[in-house]
Coordinates of C-alpha atoms and ligand atoms in Angstrom, one line a residue:
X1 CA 0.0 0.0 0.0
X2 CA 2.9 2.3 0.5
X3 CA 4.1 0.9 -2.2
X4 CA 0.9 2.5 -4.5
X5 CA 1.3 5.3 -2.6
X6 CA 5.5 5.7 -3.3
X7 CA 4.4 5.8 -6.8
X8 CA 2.5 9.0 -6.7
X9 CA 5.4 11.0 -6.8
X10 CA 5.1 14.5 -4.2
X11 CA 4.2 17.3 -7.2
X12 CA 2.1 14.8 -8.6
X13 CA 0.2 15.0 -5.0
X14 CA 1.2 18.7 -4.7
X15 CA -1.6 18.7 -7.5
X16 CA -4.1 16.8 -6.2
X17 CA -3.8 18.8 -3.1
X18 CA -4.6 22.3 -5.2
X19 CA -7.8 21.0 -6.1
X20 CA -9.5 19.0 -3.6
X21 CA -9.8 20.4 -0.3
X22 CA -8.5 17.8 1.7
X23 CA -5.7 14.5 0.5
X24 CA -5.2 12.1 3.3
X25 CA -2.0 9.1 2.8
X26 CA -0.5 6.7 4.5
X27 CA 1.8 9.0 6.5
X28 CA -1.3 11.7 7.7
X29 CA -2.5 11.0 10.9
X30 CA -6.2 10.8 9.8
X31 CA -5.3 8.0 7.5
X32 CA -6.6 5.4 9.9
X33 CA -9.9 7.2 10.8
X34 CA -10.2 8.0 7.0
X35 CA -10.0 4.8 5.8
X36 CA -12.4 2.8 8.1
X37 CA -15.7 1.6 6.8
X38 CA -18.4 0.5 8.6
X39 CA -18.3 -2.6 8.1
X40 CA -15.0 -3.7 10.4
X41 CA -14.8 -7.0 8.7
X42 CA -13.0 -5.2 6.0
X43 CA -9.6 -3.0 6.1
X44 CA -9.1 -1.6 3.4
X45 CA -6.3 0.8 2.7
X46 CA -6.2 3.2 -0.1
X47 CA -2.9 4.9 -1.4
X48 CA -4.4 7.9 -1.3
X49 CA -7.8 9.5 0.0
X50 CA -9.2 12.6 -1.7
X51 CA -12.5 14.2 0.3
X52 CA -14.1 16.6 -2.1
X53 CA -15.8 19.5 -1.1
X54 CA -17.5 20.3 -4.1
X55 CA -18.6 18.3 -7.7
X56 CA -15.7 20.7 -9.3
X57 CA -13.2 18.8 -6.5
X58 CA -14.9 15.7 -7.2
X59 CA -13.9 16.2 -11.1
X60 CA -10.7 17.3 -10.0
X61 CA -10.3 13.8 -8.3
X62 CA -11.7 11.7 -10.7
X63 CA -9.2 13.5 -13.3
X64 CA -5.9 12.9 -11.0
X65 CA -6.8 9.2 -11.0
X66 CA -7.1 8.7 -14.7
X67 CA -3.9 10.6 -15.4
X68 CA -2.2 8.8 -12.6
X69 CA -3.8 5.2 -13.5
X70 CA -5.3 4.6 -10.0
X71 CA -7.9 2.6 -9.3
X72 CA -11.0 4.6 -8.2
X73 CA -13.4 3.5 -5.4
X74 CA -16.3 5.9 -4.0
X75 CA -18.0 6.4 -0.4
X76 CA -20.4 8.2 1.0
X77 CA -21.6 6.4 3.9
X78 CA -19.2 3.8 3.8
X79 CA -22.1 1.2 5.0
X80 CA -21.7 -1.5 2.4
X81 CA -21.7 -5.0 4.0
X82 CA -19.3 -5.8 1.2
X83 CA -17.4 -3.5 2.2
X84 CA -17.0 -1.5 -1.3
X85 CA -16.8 2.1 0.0
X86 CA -13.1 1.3 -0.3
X87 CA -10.3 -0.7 -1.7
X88 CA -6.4 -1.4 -1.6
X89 CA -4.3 1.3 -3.3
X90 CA -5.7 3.4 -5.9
X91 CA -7.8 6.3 -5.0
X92 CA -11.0 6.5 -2.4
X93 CA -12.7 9.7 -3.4
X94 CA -14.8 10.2 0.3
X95 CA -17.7 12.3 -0.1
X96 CA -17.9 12.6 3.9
X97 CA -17.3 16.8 3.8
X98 CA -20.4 16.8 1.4
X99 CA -22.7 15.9 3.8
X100 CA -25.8 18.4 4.2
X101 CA -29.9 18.3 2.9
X102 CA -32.1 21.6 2.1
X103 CA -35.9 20.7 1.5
X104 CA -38.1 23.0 -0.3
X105 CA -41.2 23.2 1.4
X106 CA -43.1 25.0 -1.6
X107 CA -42.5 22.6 -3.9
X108 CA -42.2 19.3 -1.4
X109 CA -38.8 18.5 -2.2
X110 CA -35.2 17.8 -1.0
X111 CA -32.2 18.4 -2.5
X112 CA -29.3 16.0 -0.7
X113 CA -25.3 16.4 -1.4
X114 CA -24.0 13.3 -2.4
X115 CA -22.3 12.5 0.9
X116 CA -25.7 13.1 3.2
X117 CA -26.9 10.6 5.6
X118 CA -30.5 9.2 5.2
X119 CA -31.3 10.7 9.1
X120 CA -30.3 14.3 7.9
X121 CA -33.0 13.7 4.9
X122 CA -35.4 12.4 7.3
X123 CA -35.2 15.1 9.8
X124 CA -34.9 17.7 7.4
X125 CA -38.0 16.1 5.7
X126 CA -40.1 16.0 8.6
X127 CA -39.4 19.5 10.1
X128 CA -41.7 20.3 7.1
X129 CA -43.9 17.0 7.5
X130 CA -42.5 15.8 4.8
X131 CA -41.2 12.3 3.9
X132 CA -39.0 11.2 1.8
X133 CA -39.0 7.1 1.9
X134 CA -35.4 5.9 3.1
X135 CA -33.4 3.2 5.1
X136 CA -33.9 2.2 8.3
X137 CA -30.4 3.4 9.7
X138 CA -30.3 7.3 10.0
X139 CA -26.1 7.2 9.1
X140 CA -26.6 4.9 6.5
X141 CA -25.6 6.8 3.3
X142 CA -28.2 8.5 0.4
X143 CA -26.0 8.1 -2.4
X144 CA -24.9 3.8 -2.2
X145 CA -28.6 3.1 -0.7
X146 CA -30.4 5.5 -3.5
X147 CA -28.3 3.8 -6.2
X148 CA -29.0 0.4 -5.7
X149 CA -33.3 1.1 -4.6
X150 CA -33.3 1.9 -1.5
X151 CA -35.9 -0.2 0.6
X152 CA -37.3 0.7 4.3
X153 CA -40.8 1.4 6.5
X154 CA -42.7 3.3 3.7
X155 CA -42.1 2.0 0.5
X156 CA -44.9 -0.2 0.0
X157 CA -46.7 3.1 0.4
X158 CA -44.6 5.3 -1.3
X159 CA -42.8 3.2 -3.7
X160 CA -38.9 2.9 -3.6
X161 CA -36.3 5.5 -2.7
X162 CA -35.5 5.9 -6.7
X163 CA -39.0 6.3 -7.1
X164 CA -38.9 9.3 -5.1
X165 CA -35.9 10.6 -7.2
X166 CA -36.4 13.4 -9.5
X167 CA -32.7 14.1 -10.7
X168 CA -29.2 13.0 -9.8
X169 CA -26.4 15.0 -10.5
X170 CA -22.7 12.9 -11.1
X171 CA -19.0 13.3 -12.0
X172 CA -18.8 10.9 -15.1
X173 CA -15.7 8.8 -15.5
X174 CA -14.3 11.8 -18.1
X175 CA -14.7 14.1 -15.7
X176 CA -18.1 15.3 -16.8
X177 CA -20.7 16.8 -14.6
X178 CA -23.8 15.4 -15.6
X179 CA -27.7 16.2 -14.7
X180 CA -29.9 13.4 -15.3
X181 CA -33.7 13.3 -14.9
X182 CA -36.8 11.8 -17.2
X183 CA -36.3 14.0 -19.5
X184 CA -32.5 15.0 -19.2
X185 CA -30.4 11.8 -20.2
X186 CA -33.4 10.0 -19.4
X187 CA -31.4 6.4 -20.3
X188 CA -28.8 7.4 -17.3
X189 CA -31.1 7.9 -15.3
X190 CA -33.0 4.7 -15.7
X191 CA -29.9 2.6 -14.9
X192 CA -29.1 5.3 -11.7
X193 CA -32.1 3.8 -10.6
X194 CA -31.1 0.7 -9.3
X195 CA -27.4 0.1 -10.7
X196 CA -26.1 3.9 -10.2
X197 CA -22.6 3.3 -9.1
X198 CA -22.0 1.9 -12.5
X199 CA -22.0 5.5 -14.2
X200 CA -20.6 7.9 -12.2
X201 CA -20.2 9.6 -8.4
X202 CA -23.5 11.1 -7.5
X203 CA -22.8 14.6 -6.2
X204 CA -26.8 15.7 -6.1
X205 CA -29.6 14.1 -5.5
X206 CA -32.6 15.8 -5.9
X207 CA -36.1 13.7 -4.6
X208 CA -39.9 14.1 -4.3
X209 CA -41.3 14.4 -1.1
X210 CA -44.7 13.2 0.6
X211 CA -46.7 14.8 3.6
X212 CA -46.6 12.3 6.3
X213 CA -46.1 12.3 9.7
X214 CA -45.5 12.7 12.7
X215 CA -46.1 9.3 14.2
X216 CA -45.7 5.5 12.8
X217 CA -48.0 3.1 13.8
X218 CA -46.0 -0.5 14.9
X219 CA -46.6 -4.2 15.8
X220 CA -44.8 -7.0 16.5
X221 CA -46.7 -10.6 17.5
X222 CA -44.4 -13.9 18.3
X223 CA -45.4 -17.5 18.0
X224 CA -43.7 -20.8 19.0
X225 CA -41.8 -21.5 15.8
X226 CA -43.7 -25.1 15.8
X227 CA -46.7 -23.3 13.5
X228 CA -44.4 -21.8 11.0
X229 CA -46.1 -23.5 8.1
X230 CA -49.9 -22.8 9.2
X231 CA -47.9 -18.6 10.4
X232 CA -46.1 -18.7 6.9
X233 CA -49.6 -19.4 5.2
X234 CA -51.6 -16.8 6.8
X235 CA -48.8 -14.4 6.6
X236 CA -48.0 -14.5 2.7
X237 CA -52.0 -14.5 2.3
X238 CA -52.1 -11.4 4.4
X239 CA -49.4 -10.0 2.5
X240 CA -50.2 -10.6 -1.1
X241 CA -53.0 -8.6 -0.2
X242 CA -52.6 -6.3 2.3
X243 CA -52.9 -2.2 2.2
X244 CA -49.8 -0.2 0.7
X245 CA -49.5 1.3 4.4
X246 CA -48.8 -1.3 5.8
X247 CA -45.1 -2.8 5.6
X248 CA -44.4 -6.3 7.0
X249 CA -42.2 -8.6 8.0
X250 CA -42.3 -12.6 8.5
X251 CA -38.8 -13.7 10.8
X252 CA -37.6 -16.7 12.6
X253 CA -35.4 -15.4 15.2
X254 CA -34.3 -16.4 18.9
X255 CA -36.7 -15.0 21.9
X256 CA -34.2 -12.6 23.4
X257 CA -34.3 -12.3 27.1
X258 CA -35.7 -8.7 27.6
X259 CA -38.3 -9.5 25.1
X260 CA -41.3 -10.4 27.5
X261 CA -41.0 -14.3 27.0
X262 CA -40.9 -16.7 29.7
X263 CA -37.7 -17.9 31.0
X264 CA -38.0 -21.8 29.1
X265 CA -38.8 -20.0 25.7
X266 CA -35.8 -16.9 26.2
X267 CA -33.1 -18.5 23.4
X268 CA -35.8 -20.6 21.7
X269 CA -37.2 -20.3 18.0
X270 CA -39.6 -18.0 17.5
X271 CA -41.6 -17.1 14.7
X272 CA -42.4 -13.0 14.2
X273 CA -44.5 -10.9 12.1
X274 CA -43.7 -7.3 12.7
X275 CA -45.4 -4.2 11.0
X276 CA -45.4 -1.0 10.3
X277 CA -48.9 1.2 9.3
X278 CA -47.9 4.6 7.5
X279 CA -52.0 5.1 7.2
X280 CA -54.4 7.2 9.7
X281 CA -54.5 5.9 13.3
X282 CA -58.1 5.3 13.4
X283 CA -57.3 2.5 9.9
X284 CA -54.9 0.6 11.9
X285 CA -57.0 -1.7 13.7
X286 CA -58.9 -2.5 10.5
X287 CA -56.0 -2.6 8.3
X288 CA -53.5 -5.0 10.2
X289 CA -56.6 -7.4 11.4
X290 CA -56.2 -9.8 8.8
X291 CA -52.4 -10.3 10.5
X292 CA -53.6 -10.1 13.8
X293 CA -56.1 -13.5 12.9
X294 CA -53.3 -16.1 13.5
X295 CA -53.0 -18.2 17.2
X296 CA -52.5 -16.9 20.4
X297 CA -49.2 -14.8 20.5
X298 CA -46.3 -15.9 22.8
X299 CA -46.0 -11.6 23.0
X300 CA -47.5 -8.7 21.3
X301 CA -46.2 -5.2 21.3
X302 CA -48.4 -2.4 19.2
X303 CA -48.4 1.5 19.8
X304 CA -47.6 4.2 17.8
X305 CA -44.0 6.7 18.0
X306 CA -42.8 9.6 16.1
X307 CA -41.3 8.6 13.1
X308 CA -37.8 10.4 13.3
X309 CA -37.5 8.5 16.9
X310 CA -38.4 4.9 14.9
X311 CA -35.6 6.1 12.3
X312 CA -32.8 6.6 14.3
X313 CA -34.2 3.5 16.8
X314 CA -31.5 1.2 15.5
X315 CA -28.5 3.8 15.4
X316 CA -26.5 2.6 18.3
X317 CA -27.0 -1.1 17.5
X318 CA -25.7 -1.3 14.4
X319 CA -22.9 1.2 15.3
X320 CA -19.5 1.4 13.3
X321 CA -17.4 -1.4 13.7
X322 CA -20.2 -4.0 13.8
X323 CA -19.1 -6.8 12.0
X324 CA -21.8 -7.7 9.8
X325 CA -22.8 -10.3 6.8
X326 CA -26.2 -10.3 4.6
X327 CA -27.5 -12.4 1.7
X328 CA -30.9 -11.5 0.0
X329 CA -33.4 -12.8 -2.8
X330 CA -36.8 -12.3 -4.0
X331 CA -39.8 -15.2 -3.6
X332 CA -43.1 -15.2 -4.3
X333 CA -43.8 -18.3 -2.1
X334 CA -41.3 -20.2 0.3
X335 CA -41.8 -24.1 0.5
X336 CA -43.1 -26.1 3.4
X337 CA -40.2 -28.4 3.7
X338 CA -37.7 -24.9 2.9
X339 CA -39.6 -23.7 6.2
X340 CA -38.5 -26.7 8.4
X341 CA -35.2 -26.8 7.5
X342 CA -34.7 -23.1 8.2
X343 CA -36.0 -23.4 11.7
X344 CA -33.5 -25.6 12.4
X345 CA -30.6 -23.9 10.9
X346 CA -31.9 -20.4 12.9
X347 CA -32.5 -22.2 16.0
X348 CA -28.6 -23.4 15.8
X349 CA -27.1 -20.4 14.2
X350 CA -23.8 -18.3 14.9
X351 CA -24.1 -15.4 16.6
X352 CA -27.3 -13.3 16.2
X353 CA -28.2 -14.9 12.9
X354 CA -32.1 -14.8 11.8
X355 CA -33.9 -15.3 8.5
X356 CA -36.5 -12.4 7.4
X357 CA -38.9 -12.1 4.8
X358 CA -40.6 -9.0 3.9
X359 CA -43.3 -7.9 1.7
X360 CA -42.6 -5.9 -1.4
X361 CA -45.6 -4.9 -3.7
X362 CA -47.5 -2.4 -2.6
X363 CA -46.3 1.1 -4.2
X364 CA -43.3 -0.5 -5.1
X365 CA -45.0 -3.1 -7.3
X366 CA -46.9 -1.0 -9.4
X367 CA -44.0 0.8 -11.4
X368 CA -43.5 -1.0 -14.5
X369 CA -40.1 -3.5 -14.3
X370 CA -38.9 -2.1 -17.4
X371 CA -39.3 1.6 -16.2
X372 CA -36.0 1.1 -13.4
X373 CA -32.5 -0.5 -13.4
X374 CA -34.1 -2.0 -9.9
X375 CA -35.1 -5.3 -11.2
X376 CA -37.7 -7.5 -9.2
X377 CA -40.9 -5.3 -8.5
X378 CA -42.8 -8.7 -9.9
X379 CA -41.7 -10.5 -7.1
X380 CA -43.7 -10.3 -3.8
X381 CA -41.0 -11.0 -1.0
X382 CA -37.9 -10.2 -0.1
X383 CA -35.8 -13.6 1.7
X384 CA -32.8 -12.3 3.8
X385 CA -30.8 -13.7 6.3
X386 CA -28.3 -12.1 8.5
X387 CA -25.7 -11.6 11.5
X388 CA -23.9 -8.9 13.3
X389 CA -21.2 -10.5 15.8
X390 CA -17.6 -8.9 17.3
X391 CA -15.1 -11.6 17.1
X392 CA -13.1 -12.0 14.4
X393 CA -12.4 -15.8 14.7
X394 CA -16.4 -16.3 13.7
X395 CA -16.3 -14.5 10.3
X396 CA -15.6 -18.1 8.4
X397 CA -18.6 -19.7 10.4
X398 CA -20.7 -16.8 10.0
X399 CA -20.6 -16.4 6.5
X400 CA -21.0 -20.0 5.9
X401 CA -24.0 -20.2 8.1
X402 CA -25.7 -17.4 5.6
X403 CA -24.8 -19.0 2.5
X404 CA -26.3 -22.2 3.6
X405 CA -29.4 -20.1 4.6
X406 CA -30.0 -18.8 1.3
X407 CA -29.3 -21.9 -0.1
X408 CA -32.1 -23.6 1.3
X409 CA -34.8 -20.9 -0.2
X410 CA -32.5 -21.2 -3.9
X411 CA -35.1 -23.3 -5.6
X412 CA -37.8 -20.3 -4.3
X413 CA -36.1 -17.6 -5.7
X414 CA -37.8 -15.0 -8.6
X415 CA -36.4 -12.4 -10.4
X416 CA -34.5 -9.7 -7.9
X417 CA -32.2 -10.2 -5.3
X418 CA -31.1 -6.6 -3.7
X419 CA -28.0 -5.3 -4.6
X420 CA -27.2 -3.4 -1.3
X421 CA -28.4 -6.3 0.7
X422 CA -26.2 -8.7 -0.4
X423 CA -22.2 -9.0 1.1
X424 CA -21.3 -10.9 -1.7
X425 CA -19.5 -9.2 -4.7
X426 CA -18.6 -10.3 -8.1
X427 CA -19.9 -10.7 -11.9
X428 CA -22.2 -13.7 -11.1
X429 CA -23.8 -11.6 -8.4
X430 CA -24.5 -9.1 -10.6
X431 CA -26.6 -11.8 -12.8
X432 CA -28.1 -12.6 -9.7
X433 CA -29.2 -8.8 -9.1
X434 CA -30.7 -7.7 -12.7
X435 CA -31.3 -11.3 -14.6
X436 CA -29.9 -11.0 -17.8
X437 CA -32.2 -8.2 -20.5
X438 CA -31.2 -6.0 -17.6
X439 CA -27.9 -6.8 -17.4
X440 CA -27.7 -6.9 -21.1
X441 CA -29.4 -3.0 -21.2
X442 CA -27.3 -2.0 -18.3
X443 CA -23.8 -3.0 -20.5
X444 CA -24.7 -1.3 -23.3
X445 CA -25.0 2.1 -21.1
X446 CA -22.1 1.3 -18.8
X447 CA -20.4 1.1 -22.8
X448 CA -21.9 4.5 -23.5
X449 CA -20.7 6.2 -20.2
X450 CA -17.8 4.3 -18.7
X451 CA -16.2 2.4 -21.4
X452 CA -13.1 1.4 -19.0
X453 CA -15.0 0.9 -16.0
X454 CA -13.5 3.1 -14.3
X455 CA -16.2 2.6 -11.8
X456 CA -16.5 -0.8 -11.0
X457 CA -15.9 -1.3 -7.4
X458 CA -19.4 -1.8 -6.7
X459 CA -22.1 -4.3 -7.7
X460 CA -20.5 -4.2 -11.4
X461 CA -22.1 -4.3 -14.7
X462 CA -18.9 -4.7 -17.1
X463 CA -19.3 -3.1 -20.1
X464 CA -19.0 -6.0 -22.6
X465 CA -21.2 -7.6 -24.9
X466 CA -22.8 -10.7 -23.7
X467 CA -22.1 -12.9 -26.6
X468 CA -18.3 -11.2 -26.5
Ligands
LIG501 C1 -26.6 -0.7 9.3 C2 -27.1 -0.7 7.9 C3 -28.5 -0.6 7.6 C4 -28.9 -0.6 6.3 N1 -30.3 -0.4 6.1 C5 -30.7 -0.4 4.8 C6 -32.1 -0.2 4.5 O1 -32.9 0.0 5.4 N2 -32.5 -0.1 3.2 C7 -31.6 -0.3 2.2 O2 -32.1 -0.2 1.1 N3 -30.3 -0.5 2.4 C8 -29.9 -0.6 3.7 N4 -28.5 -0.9 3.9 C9 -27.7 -1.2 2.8 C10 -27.2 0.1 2.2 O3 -28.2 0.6 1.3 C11 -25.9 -0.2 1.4 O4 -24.9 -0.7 2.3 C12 -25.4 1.1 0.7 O5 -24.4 0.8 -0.2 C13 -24.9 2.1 1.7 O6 -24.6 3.3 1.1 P1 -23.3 4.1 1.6 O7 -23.3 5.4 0.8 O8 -23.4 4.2 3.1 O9 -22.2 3.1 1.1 P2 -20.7 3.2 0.7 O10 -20.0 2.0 1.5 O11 -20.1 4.5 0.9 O12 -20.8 2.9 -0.8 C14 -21.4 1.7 -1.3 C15 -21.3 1.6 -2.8 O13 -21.9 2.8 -3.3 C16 -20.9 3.5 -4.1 N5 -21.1 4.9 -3.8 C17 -21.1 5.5 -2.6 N6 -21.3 6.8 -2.8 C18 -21.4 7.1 -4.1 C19 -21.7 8.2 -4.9 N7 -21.8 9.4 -4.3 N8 -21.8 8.1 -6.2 C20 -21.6 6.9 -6.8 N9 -21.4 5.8 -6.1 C21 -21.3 5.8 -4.8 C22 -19.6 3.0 -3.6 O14 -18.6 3.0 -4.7 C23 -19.9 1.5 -3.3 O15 -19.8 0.7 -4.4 C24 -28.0 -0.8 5.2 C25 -26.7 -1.0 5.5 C26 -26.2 -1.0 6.8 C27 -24.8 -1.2 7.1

């Protein structure tokens, strides 16, 4: 790495450093701070970091690297599981010092740099009443969870984050700075949506905003894990049909010990549906009834809380330095015998590893599939599975544990599987992500605008022709 960095010889730094606002290496003592990444599983170190303050800088950077022949990778809130906001050698262009969000009330919408946070969009957003539907982790980042979808509490009412997008502005791999909207560039900006990393580094993000707020309405309802096929049933019924306000979730997970269980079910499998109504208080009871039809619950916790306070809920727990790991597919059904096997493999996982699935649809399936780079709004479900733990000696087991997850619910899987929820990297993922017309559509841009993929640390779409 100092190697990489050794061959960047000082003037040729001296440049860089006249016109970005701040170059970190090796031998600067924010280097180590600079560097990190959310995910602690991976270290990655950069020759050289280069934290824009400005699309200009961002140019500027982007420039330097060509000339220089360094590879280029791209963060903003450095959350990728796979740990992409970063890379050995080459150069990290960190959008962290372009943080910041201004909403428009007037014309209900929010303009967000391309290093903002999801929880400054939210609170920003709701000083206004406004909503803009985002991620479930306020320091997530906008630009890596806007480019790949962007999926949360409200987009079954409101449809995904990209469909909330009305522009994105990005540094182009010549340099160029690029506006892109339906009717500006209006191919770019259907493969931002869903596969944006591929063309650029979002500077600008410019989305629609909805009047909502202040409070979510919430549930959560636990059963011995023994009626997960009779739970599974009523819950895909329930789903396949349910309102667009209501988001929901199907888990298998262990009954924690401050949960409310009693002391011979705390560690035991448990099955969970958990909800979330974006409607009128007064629908609630009406709207989640169908859910609320199953067995007696082991537990049952419903009320109602602001919604910034539900946002930022899971801040501390999935803090920097978690070490984390997450596979994900789309499913319109899961099978019977699938359900067995993966309350066994919860019931004995690794660390805090648990299997969701969560209803898409809604909002979210109503946009044609051809209109995004997103691919899957056919599909009705969402399968993930996934663990946070602190010791590295577990990372093997972990990861292991996951892949055998998801390969139980492999024969279930329909088109989709989320790029940013997936830890997994490579050109077969990418298959995996947009099936192959959209892969196919997506080389043929990614030949148009980045010919020498200069942008391909991320969920990559090379730019070659399929039958090449
Ligand atoms: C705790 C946690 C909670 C999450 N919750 C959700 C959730 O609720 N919903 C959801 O949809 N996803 C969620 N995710 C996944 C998240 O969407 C992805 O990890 C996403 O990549 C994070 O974006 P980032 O900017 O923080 O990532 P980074 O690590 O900074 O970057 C990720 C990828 O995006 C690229 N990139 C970053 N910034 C730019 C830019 N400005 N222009 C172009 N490319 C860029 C990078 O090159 C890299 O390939 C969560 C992740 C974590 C760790």
């Amino acid at each position: 790495m100092v190697e990489a960095t050794r061959r960047i010889a000082p003037d040729h730094l001296q440049q860089l450093r006249r016109s970005c606002a701040e170059v970190i290496t090796p031998h600067d003592a924010g280097y180590d701070d600079g560097r990190r990444l959310w995910n602690a599983i991976h270290d990655r170190r950069p020759a050289v970091i280069a934290r824009p303050t400005s699309a200009a800088e961002v140019a500027a950077a982007v420039r330097f690297a060509r000339e220089h022949d360094l590879e280029v990778t791209v963060r903003s809130g450095g959350h990728s599981h796979a740990g992409i906001g970063g890379a050995n050698g080459g150069l990290l262009v960190d959008l962290s010092s372009m943080r910041g969000v201004a909403v428009d009330p007037g014309t209900r919408t929010a303009r967000a740099n391309g290093g903002a946070l999801l929880g400054e969009l939210d609170v920003a957003a709701q000083a206004h009443g406004l909503v803009c539907p985002t991620g479930v982790v306020g320091h997530t980042g906008v630009a890596g969870l806007t480019l790949g979808g962007g999926v949360g509490r409200l987009q079954r009412h409101f449809g995904l984050t990209i469909d909330n997008l009305a522009a994105v502005e990005l540094v182009t791999a010549d340099g160029r700075l690029v506006r892109a909207t339906d009717t500006d560039e209006p191919d770019l900006f259907w493969g931002l949506r869903g596969a944006g990393w591929n063309f650029g580094i979002a500077t600008a993000f410019e989305f629609r905003l909805h009047p909502f707020g202040p409070d979510l309405h919430r549930g959560v309802l636990s059963y011995p894990a023994s009626e997960v096929r009779e739970l599974w049933s009523l819950f895909r019924d329930y789903a396949l049909a349910a309102p667009d306000a209501v988001s929901c979730i199907f888990g298998l997970d262990r009954a924690a010990s401050d949960a409310g269980y009693s002391d011979e079910m705390v560690g035991k499998l448990i099955v969970y549906f958990a909800w979330n109504h974006s409607g009128a208080a007064e629908d609630v009871e009406r709207d989640t009834a169908g859910l609320r039809s199953g067995p007696k619950p082991l537990t049952t916790t419903i009320g109602s809380a602001p919604y910034l306070d539900v946002q930022s809920a899971h801040d501390l727990a999935f803090a920097w330095g978690s070490r984390s790991f997450i596979k994900s597919h789309n499913a319109n059904d899961v099978r019977p015998a699938a359900l067995e096997e993966l309350v066994e493999l919860v019931a004995g996982a690794p660390a805090d590893g648990s299997f969701d699935i969560t209803a898409l649809g809604g909002a979210i399936g109503r946009i044609p599939e051809d209109a995004t780079a997103y691919a899957g709004r056919t599909s009705a479900f969402d399968l993930s599975t996934g663990a946070g733990w602190s010791d590295p000696a577990e990372d093997g087991a972990v990861m292991d544990w996951c892949r055998r997850v998801m390969a139980v619910v492999e024969p279930d899987r329909a088109l989709g599987a989320y790029a940013n929820g997936n830890a997994d990297a490579g050109p077969e993922e990418s298959r995996r992500i947009y099936g192959d017309a959209k892969l196919a559509r997506l080389a043929a841009l990614k030949r148009e605008w980045d010919p020498d993929n200069v942008f391909h640390v991320n969920p990559n779409v090379a730019p070659v022709r399929a039958d090449a």
